[in-house]
Each structure stands twice: as structure tokens, then as C-alpha cells.
Coordinates of C-alpha atoms and ligand atoms in Angstrom, one line a residue:
M1 CA 120.4 123.0 90.7
K2 CA 122.0 122.1 93.8
I3 CA 120.3 119.0 95.3
L4 CA 120.4 117.2 98.5
V5 CA 119.9 113.6 97.9
T6 CA 119.0 111.3 100.9
G7 CA 119.6 107.6 100.3
G8 CA 122.0 108.4 97.4
A9 CA 124.1 105.4 97.9
G10 CA 121.2 103.1 97.2
Y11 CA 120.0 101.4 94.1
I12 CA 117.8 104.3 92.7
G13 CA 119.7 107.1 94.3
S14 CA 123.0 106.0 92.7
H15 CA 121.5 105.9 89.3
T16 CA 119.9 109.4 90.0
L17 CA 123.0 110.7 90.5
I18 CA 124.5 110.1 87.4
E19 CA 121.5 111.4 85.5
L20 CA 121.6 114.7 87.9
Y21 CA 125.3 115.3 86.9
K22 CA 124.6 114.6 83.1
A23 CA 122.0 117.1 83.3
G24 CA 124.3 119.8 84.7
H25 CA 123.0 119.6 88.3
E26 CA 125.2 119.0 91.4
A27 CA 124.2 117.0 94.5
V28 CA 125.3 116.3 97.9
V29 CA 124.5 112.8 99.4
I30 CA 123.5 111.8 102.7
D31 CA 123.0 108.2 103.6
N32 CA 123.6 105.9 106.8
L33 CA 124.6 103.1 104.7
C34 CA 122.3 100.6 106.3
N35 CA 121.3 99.1 103.1
S36 CA 124.1 100.2 100.9
S37 CA 127.8 100.7 100.5
S38 CA 129.9 103.7 99.9
E39 CA 131.5 101.5 97.2
S40 CA 128.4 102.6 94.9
L41 CA 129.2 106.2 95.5
R42 CA 132.8 105.6 94.6
R43 CA 131.8 104.0 91.3
V44 CA 129.1 106.9 90.7
G45 CA 132.2 109.1 90.9
L46 CA 134.2 107.0 88.4
I47 CA 131.3 107.2 86.0
T48 CA 130.3 110.9 86.4
G49 CA 133.9 112.1 86.9
A50 CA 132.5 114.2 89.7
K51 CA 133.5 114.4 93.4
I52 CA 130.2 114.3 95.2
P53 CA 130.1 115.2 98.7
F54 CA 129.0 112.4 101.0
F55 CA 127.8 112.6 104.6
K56 CA 127.2 109.4 106.5
V57 CA 124.3 110.8 108.5
D58 CA 121.2 109.2 109.4
I59 CA 118.1 111.4 108.4
R60 CA 116.7 110.9 112.1
D61 CA 119.8 112.8 113.5
S62 CA 118.6 116.4 113.4
K63 CA 122.1 117.7 114.5
G64 CA 123.7 115.7 111.9
L65 CA 121.3 117.2 109.3
D66 CA 122.1 120.6 110.6
G67 CA 125.8 120.2 110.1
V68 CA 125.0 119.1 106.3
F69 CA 122.9 122.4 106.0
D70 CA 125.4 124.5 107.6
T71 CA 128.1 123.4 105.4
H72 CA 125.9 123.6 102.2
P73 CA 123.5 126.4 102.8
D74 CA 122.4 126.7 99.2
F75 CA 120.4 123.5 98.3
D76 CA 117.5 124.2 95.7
C77 CA 115.8 121.0 96.3
C78 CA 116.0 117.6 98.1
I79 CA 115.4 114.3 96.4
H80 CA 114.3 112.0 99.3
F81 CA 115.0 108.3 98.7
A82 CA 116.2 107.3 102.1
G83 CA 114.0 104.6 103.7
L84 CA 113.7 101.0 104.6
K85 CA 111.8 99.1 101.6
A86 CA 111.5 95.4 102.3
V87 CA 107.9 94.6 102.3
G88 CA 108.2 91.1 104.2
E89 CA 110.6 92.6 106.8
S90 CA 108.1 95.5 107.4
V91 CA 105.4 92.8 108.4
S92 CA 107.8 91.6 111.2
K93 CA 109.4 94.7 112.3
P94 CA 106.7 97.5 111.9
L95 CA 108.1 99.6 114.7
E96 CA 111.4 100.0 112.9
Y97 CA 109.8 100.7 109.6
Y98 CA 107.4 103.5 111.0
E99 CA 110.3 104.9 113.1
N100 CA 112.7 105.0 110.3
N101 CA 110.6 106.1 107.4
I102 CA 108.0 108.4 109.2
N103 CA 110.1 109.8 111.9
G104 CA 113.1 110.0 109.6
T105 CA 111.1 112.0 107.0
L106 CA 109.6 114.3 109.8
V107 CA 113.0 115.2 111.1
L108 CA 114.3 115.7 107.7
L109 CA 111.2 118.1 106.9
D110 CA 111.8 120.0 109.9
S111 CA 115.3 120.4 109.3
M112 CA 114.7 121.6 105.6
R113 CA 112.1 124.1 106.9
R114 CA 114.5 125.6 109.5
H115 CA 117.0 126.1 106.6
G116 CA 114.7 127.4 104.2
V117 CA 114.6 124.5 101.7
K118 CA 111.1 124.0 100.9
N119 CA 111.3 121.8 97.7
I120 CA 111.1 117.9 97.8
I121 CA 110.7 115.2 95.4
F122 CA 109.5 112.1 97.3
S123 CA 110.0 108.4 96.4
S124 CA 106.6 107.1 96.6
S125 CA 105.3 103.8 95.4
A126 CA 102.5 102.2 93.4
T127 CA 101.8 100.3 96.4
V128 CA 99.7 103.3 97.6
Y129 CA 97.0 102.3 95.1
G130 CA 96.5 99.0 96.8
N131 CA 94.4 96.6 94.7
P132 CA 93.8 99.3 92.0
A133 CA 90.3 100.4 91.2
V134 CA 91.2 101.1 87.5
I135 CA 93.8 99.5 85.2
P136 CA 95.9 101.2 83.9
I137 CA 96.3 103.3 86.9
T138 CA 96.1 107.1 86.4
E139 CA 97.0 109.4 89.3
K140 CA 93.4 110.1 89.8
C141 CA 92.7 106.5 90.9
P142 CA 92.1 106.5 94.6
K143 CA 94.5 105.5 96.9
G144 CA 93.8 101.8 98.3
E145 CA 94.5 99.6 101.3
C146 CA 98.2 99.0 101.7
T147 CA 98.7 95.4 103.0
N148 CA 101.9 95.9 104.8
P149 CA 103.7 98.5 107.1
Y150 CA 106.1 99.6 104.3
G151 CA 103.2 100.5 102.0
Q152 CA 101.5 102.2 104.9
T153 CA 104.8 104.5 105.4
K154 CA 104.7 105.7 101.7
S155 CA 101.0 106.3 102.1
M156 CA 101.2 108.2 105.3
L157 CA 104.1 110.1 104.2
E158 CA 102.3 111.2 101.0
Q159 CA 99.5 112.6 103.4
V160 CA 102.2 114.4 105.5
L161 CA 103.7 116.2 102.6
T162 CA 100.3 116.9 101.3
D163 CA 99.3 118.6 104.5
L164 CA 102.5 120.5 104.8
Q165 CA 102.1 122.0 101.4
K166 CA 98.7 123.0 102.1
S167 CA 99.9 124.7 105.4
D168 CA 102.6 126.7 103.5
P169 CA 102.1 127.2 99.8
E170 CA 106.0 128.1 99.7
W171 CA 106.6 124.3 99.7
N172 CA 106.7 122.6 96.3
V173 CA 106.1 118.8 96.7
V174 CA 106.5 116.1 94.0
L175 CA 105.3 112.6 94.8
L176 CA 106.8 110.3 92.4
R177 CA 104.9 106.7 92.4
Y178 CA 107.4 104.3 91.1
F179 CA 106.2 101.0 89.6
N180 CA 108.7 98.3 89.7
P181 CA 112.3 99.5 89.0
I182 CA 114.7 96.8 87.4
G183 CA 117.7 97.0 85.4
A184 CA 121.1 98.8 86.0
H185 CA 123.3 101.3 84.5
E186 CA 124.9 100.3 81.2
S187 CA 128.3 100.0 82.5
G188 CA 127.4 97.4 84.8
M189 CA 129.3 99.2 87.6
I190 CA 126.2 99.9 89.8
G191 CA 123.0 98.1 90.4
E192 CA 120.5 96.6 92.9
N193 CA 122.4 94.8 95.6
P194 CA 119.9 93.2 97.9
N195 CA 120.8 91.9 101.4
G196 CA 120.1 88.1 102.0
I197 CA 117.4 86.4 100.1
P198 CA 115.9 88.9 97.5
N199 CA 112.2 89.6 97.9
N200 CA 111.9 91.1 94.4
L201 CA 111.6 89.2 91.0
M202 CA 114.4 90.5 89.1
P203 CA 117.2 90.1 91.9
Y204 CA 115.9 86.7 92.3
I205 CA 116.2 85.7 88.8
T206 CA 119.6 87.2 88.4
Q207 CA 120.9 85.3 91.3
V208 CA 119.5 82.1 89.9
A209 CA 121.2 82.8 86.7
V210 CA 124.5 83.4 88.4
G211 CA 124.4 80.1 90.3
K212 CA 123.6 81.5 93.8
R213 CA 120.1 80.1 94.2
K214 CA 118.7 77.0 92.7
E215 CA 115.4 78.0 91.3
L216 CA 112.9 80.7 91.1
G217 CA 109.7 80.2 92.7
V218 CA 106.7 81.7 90.5
F219 CA 104.3 82.9 93.2
G220 CA 101.0 81.9 91.8
K221 CA 99.7 80.6 88.4
D222 CA 96.1 81.0 88.8
Y223 CA 95.7 84.9 88.6
D224 CA 93.1 86.2 86.2
T225 CA 96.0 87.3 83.9
P226 CA 96.9 85.9 80.3
D227 CA 99.3 83.3 81.5
G228 CA 98.0 83.2 85.3
T229 CA 101.0 84.7 86.8
G230 CA 101.2 88.2 88.4
V231 CA 101.5 91.3 85.9
R232 CA 103.5 94.4 86.7
D233 CA 105.0 97.6 85.0
Y234 CA 108.7 97.0 85.0
I235 CA 110.8 100.1 84.5
H236 CA 114.4 100.4 83.8
V237 CA 116.1 102.1 86.8
V238 CA 117.8 104.7 84.4
D239 CA 114.6 105.8 82.9
L240 CA 113.2 106.1 86.6
A241 CA 116.4 108.2 87.4
R242 CA 115.6 110.4 84.5
G243 CA 112.2 111.0 85.8
H244 CA 113.6 112.5 88.8
V245 CA 115.6 115.0 86.7
C246 CA 112.4 115.9 84.7
A247 CA 110.3 116.3 88.1
L248 CA 112.9 119.3 88.9
K249 CA 111.0 121.1 86.2
A250 CA 107.9 120.9 88.3
I251 CA 109.8 122.4 91.3
T252 CA 111.0 125.1 89.1
G253 CA 107.5 125.8 87.9
K254 CA 106.4 126.1 91.5
C255 CA 104.1 123.2 91.2
G256 CA 102.5 123.3 94.9
L257 CA 101.7 119.6 95.2
A258 CA 102.2 117.4 92.0
I259 CA 101.8 113.6 91.7
Y260 CA 103.2 111.5 88.9
N261 CA 103.3 107.7 88.1
L262 CA 106.6 106.6 86.8
G263 CA 106.1 103.6 84.7
T264 CA 106.2 102.5 81.2
G265 CA 102.3 101.8 80.8
H266 CA 103.1 98.1 79.8
G267 CA 102.3 95.0 82.0
Y268 CA 104.5 92.0 81.9
S269 CA 103.8 88.8 83.8
V270 CA 106.4 86.8 85.6
L271 CA 106.8 84.2 83.0
D272 CA 107.1 86.9 80.4
I273 CA 110.1 88.2 82.5
V274 CA 111.6 84.8 83.0
N275 CA 111.3 83.9 79.1
T276 CA 112.8 87.4 78.1
F277 CA 115.6 87.1 80.4
Q278 CA 116.6 83.6 79.1
R279 CA 116.3 84.6 75.6
V280 CA 118.0 87.9 75.7
N281 CA 121.0 86.7 78.0
G282 CA 121.3 83.0 76.8
V283 CA 121.1 81.6 80.2
T284 CA 118.7 79.2 81.7
V285 CA 116.6 80.1 84.7
P286 CA 115.0 77.1 86.4
Y287 CA 111.6 77.7 88.2
S288 CA 108.6 76.1 89.6
I289 CA 105.2 77.0 90.6
K290 CA 104.7 77.9 94.1
P291 CA 101.5 79.2 96.0
R292 CA 100.6 82.9 95.8
R293 CA 102.5 85.3 98.1
P294 CA 100.2 86.8 100.5
G295 CA 99.3 90.4 99.8
D296 CA 100.0 90.2 96.1
I297 CA 97.8 91.4 93.6
A298 CA 97.1 90.0 90.0
T299 CA 97.9 93.1 87.9
C300 CA 99.4 96.5 88.4
Y301 CA 100.5 98.7 85.6
S302 CA 100.4 102.5 85.1
D303 CA 99.1 105.1 82.7
P304 CA 102.2 107.3 82.6
A305 CA 100.7 110.1 80.4
K306 CA 100.6 112.8 83.0
A307 CA 104.4 112.7 83.4
Y308 CA 104.9 113.0 79.6
R309 CA 102.3 115.8 79.3
E310 CA 103.6 118.0 82.2
L311 CA 107.2 117.1 82.4
G312 CA 108.1 115.7 78.9
W313 CA 109.3 112.5 80.6
K314 CA 108.7 109.0 79.0
A315 CA 110.5 105.7 79.5
Q316 CA 112.8 104.9 76.8
F317 CA 114.0 101.3 77.6
G318 CA 112.0 98.2 76.9
I319 CA 111.8 95.0 78.6
E320 CA 114.9 93.4 76.8
E321 CA 117.2 96.2 77.8
M322 CA 116.0 95.8 81.4
C323 CA 116.9 92.2 81.3
R324 CA 120.1 92.8 79.5
D325 CA 121.2 95.3 82.0
S326 CA 120.2 93.5 85.1
W327 CA 122.1 90.4 83.9
N328 CA 125.2 92.6 83.0
W329 CA 125.3 94.0 86.6
Q330 CA 125.0 90.6 88.2
K331 CA 127.5 88.7 86.2
K332 CA 130.0 91.3 86.6
N333 CA 129.3 91.7 90.4
P334 CA 128.2 88.3 91.4
N335 CA 128.6 89.4 95.0
G336 CA 127.3 92.9 94.6
F337 CA 129.6 95.6 95.9
E338 CA 131.5 93.3 98.2
G339 CA 133.7 91.9 95.5
E340 CA 134.7 88.3 95.1
Ligands
NAD1 P1 117.7 101.3 98.6 O1 117.6 100.6 100.0 O2 118.8 100.8 97.8 O3 118.1 102.7 99.1 C1 117.6 103.4 100.1 C2 118.7 104.0 100.8 O4 118.4 104.8 102.1 C3 120.1 103.0 101.3 O5 121.2 103.5 100.6 C4 120.0 103.0 102.9 O6 121.2 103.0 103.3 C5 119.5 104.6 103.0 N1 118.6 104.8 104.3 C6 117.6 104.1 104.8 N2 117.2 104.6 106.2 C7 118.1 105.6 106.2 C8 118.3 106.6 107.3 N3 117.3 106.6 108.4 N4 119.0 107.6 107.2 C9 119.9 107.6 105.9 N5 119.6 106.9 105.1 C10 118.9 105.8 105.2 O7 116.3 101.5 98.0 P2 115.9 102.0 96.6 O8 115.5 100.8 95.9 O9 117.1 102.7 95.9 O10 114.8 102.8 97.0 C11 114.8 104.2 97.2 C12 113.5 104.7 97.5 O11 112.5 104.4 96.7 C13 112.9 104.1 99.1 O12 112.3 105.1 99.7 C14 112.1 103.1 98.5 O13 111.0 102.8 99.4 C15 111.3 103.7 97.2 N6 110.8 102.8 96.3 C16 111.6 101.7 95.8 C17 111.0 100.8 95.0 C18 111.7 99.6 94.4 O14 111.3 98.6 94.1 N7 113.0 99.7 94.5 C19 109.7 101.1 94.6 C20 109.0 102.1 95.1 C21 109.7 103.1 95.9
UFG2 N1 107.5 87.1 92.1 C1 107.6 85.8 92.1 N2 108.8 85.1 92.7 C2 109.6 86.0 93.3 C3 109.4 87.3 93.6 C4 108.3 87.9 92.9 O1 106.9 85.1 91.4 O2 110.7 85.4 93.9 C5 106.4 87.7 91.6 C6 105.3 88.4 92.4 O3 104.4 87.4 92.9 C7 104.7 89.6 91.5 C8 105.9 89.9 90.6 O4 106.9 88.8 90.6 O5 103.7 89.0 90.7 C9 106.7 91.1 91.1 O6 107.0 91.0 92.4 P1 108.0 91.8 93.3 O7 108.3 91.4 94.6 O8 109.3 92.1 92.2 O9 107.3 93.3 93.2 P2 105.9 93.8 93.7 O10 105.0 94.2 92.4 O11 105.3 92.8 94.7 O12 106.4 95.2 94.8 C10 107.2 96.1 94.2 C11 108.0 96.5 95.4 C12 107.2 97.4 96.3 C13 106.5 98.4 95.5 C14 105.6 97.8 94.4 C15 105.1 98.8 93.4 O13 108.7 95.4 96.2 O14 108.0 97.9 97.3 O15 106.7 97.1 93.7 O16 106.1 99.7 93.1 F1 105.7 99.0 96.4

């Protein structure tokens, strides 16, 4: 299939490009590079041996999108990663988040519709479950209250896509609810490259391990979990990327609206991750216990059975491989894509 990949220069997008090419698909990337670098695409080219067309276009730019659709009138599907994703930043810049994520997606959908492309796979998040009503979380679990504008954009966009599909059954919409992606491609050539101080656990750990930050703050040790620290469903980004390739089966099968959790089904605590990272990589990660982070929940992990049942997708990598590959990327690229 020929796939339009928005946000393809980013962390999950770049890994997904590799899996798409491995499975025999082709892709065209659009990205405004607001949170990424074209260097990731150059490296994806080295890994795949493919010359992937890239357009530096903002998804809010209707004319720019028309240019892409005019040059490539034969897309079968769009995988839509483009969006802003920093939870804390979204609290201080709500308008920027709603404008970029919501307006951007509306402009993209309008452009897709005008060009007769009515298949989309959307990057959603476990954050739409809020404080989940049941654990492990199945797709039947009701959506919950999101505690930040970023999460709201995901929840609202799920609704927009659901309403769109309902209005016109020619649309096929797959909502993929990611749990916590970490890890990197085995080559160590691409990986997560956060701007500034990392918000998320694994990039913070790798930056402590590489000597860029002094110590990890563990946000709370008084949760109702086995060791008191927060429990999450970490998933290797390559498994997540493969989930998108499998989701194309739902599109081909004319799924209408389909929702899948992409997680491993296992919960690990913050200290499980720190201890595994240290053991597997033979490095030390100093940490200290800090107060809880506002908005955090105690436990969040998936029941990923539906994706296996319907798409034949299942995560292959375990927590040790996730820790190994995150470190491999960081130590080979201490400054991300920016070089030494
Ligand atoms: P990322 O920031 O690495 O990638 C997103 C890409 O979108 C970036 O390359 C950025 O430059 C681009 N982009 C942003 N706004 C754009 C716009 N208006 N026009 C064109 N390009 C634009 O993030 P990621 O971790 O790869 O996440 C990909 C998607 O998955 C996002 O939608 C994110 O919200 C979602 N998601 C991520 C996680 C996670 O923990 N990484 C979890 C759940 C969902
Ligand atoms: N944590 C720390 N110290 C840190 C960073 C995180 O102790 O420096 C803890 C958190 O308190 C939490 C766990 O590590 O218990 C994971 O935190 P992350 O920030 O890595 O991930 P979250 O589960 O909070 O959120 C992530 C993404 C969201 C997404 C959600 C569900 O940031 O965008 O997963 O997919 F919505």
C-alpha cells in the first residue's frame, strides 16, 4: 500500500517507516520538523535503503497538503502521527495545543476527503482512559477525564474521527491507543530525541546514565502499587511500529471504526525500570524520591488481546530489550540527532 505518514520524522513515525518498508509498503512523509530533525529521515533511508519522499509541510497548511496530494494522487491510507505531545507544556500553552492538534487534524481530514483518501490510522493514547475504571484496560473501558489539554486533544480527535466515520461509511478509521513507548531501533541510529528536560521516564533515565543529568526524580513512592511507585505498560517502539503495519489489515478489511490498545499487557513500576536498566546495561542511575507529579495515576496497563485476536499483533520485546535498546541509542547519540 502507499501510505501518507504525517509526523514521520518523529520518534514513532520514523520507526514505523522502517516497518512499513520491511512489509513491502511505500510511504510519503510530511512533517514541519517542529519537534524532529530531517536527520532521522536520512537515517531511516540508510536503514531501509529506500528513498522516501519528504515534504516539509505543516498539516494546518491546506495548500501545502494539496500540493502533496497533487504530486501523489494514489494514497491508500494516512497514518497520522503529527501533533504536539508534551503533557506539561500543554497545560501552559493550551491554545497552541488545541490549535496544532485539533485544527491540524481538521485541515488534514478535509484535505484527505477532497482527494478521495478516506482511510486513516490515528495515534491516540491510553491517556483517554483517564484514571481507568478497570485494570487491565480493555477497549470497552469507558473513556475518562483527561487531566491536561494534550490528553483532551486525543480524546476530542477520537470523537471527531468517530463522528466523521459515522457520517460517511466510506471512511475507515483505526484509533490506536498507545501505552508507554520506549526503546529504539536495534541499530541505535534512530530513537527518542526530546527537546530540553525530558518529561518522560525513559529519556530521563538515559540522560542520567549518559551523564547529562545528575539524578532521576522518582515521582511518588506512596501509590497503591507493589513498591509504591507508578506502574505503566511500557512497549518497545518497534513493536508499536509493527502494530501500525498490522492495523493496515483493518483498513483493508473495511473496518469502519476500530479501536485497539497497543501495549504488552504487563505493568512495571518506576523502580522496576530503573533496576532493570541498571542490570541490563551495567550502568548506575542515581535517583531520589520526590513528591507525586500532579495528574499522575497509580497504575495503567492494557489488555492487548483484541489487537491479537483481530490483527494478529502481539508485542514481541520484553522490558530488558526495551532498556537495552534505549541505552544503545542514547550512548551512541548523546546529543540526539545533533551530533557531538
Ligand atoms: P514526536 O514529537 O517525536 O513526533 C511527532 C511529529 O509530528 C514531529 O516530528 C513533529 O515535528 C511533527 N508535527 C507536530 N505538529 C505538526 C504539524 N502541525 N504539522 C506537521 N508536522 C507536525 O512524537 P512521537 O512520540 O513520535 O508521537 C507520535 C504521535 O503519537 C503523536 O501524535 C503523539 O501524541 C502520539 N503518542 C505518543 C506517545 C508517546 O509516549 N511517545 C504516547 C501516546 C500517543
Ligand atoms: N516518572 C518519574 N520520574 C520522571 C518521569 C516519570 O518518576 O522523571 C514516573 C511517572 O510518575 C510515572 C511513570 O514514571 O509513574 C511514567 O511516566 P511518563 O511521563 O514516562 O509516562 P506517563 O504514563 O505519565 O504518560 C505517557 C505519555 C502520555 C501518554 C501516556 C499514556 O507521556 O503522553 O504515557 O500513553 F498519554
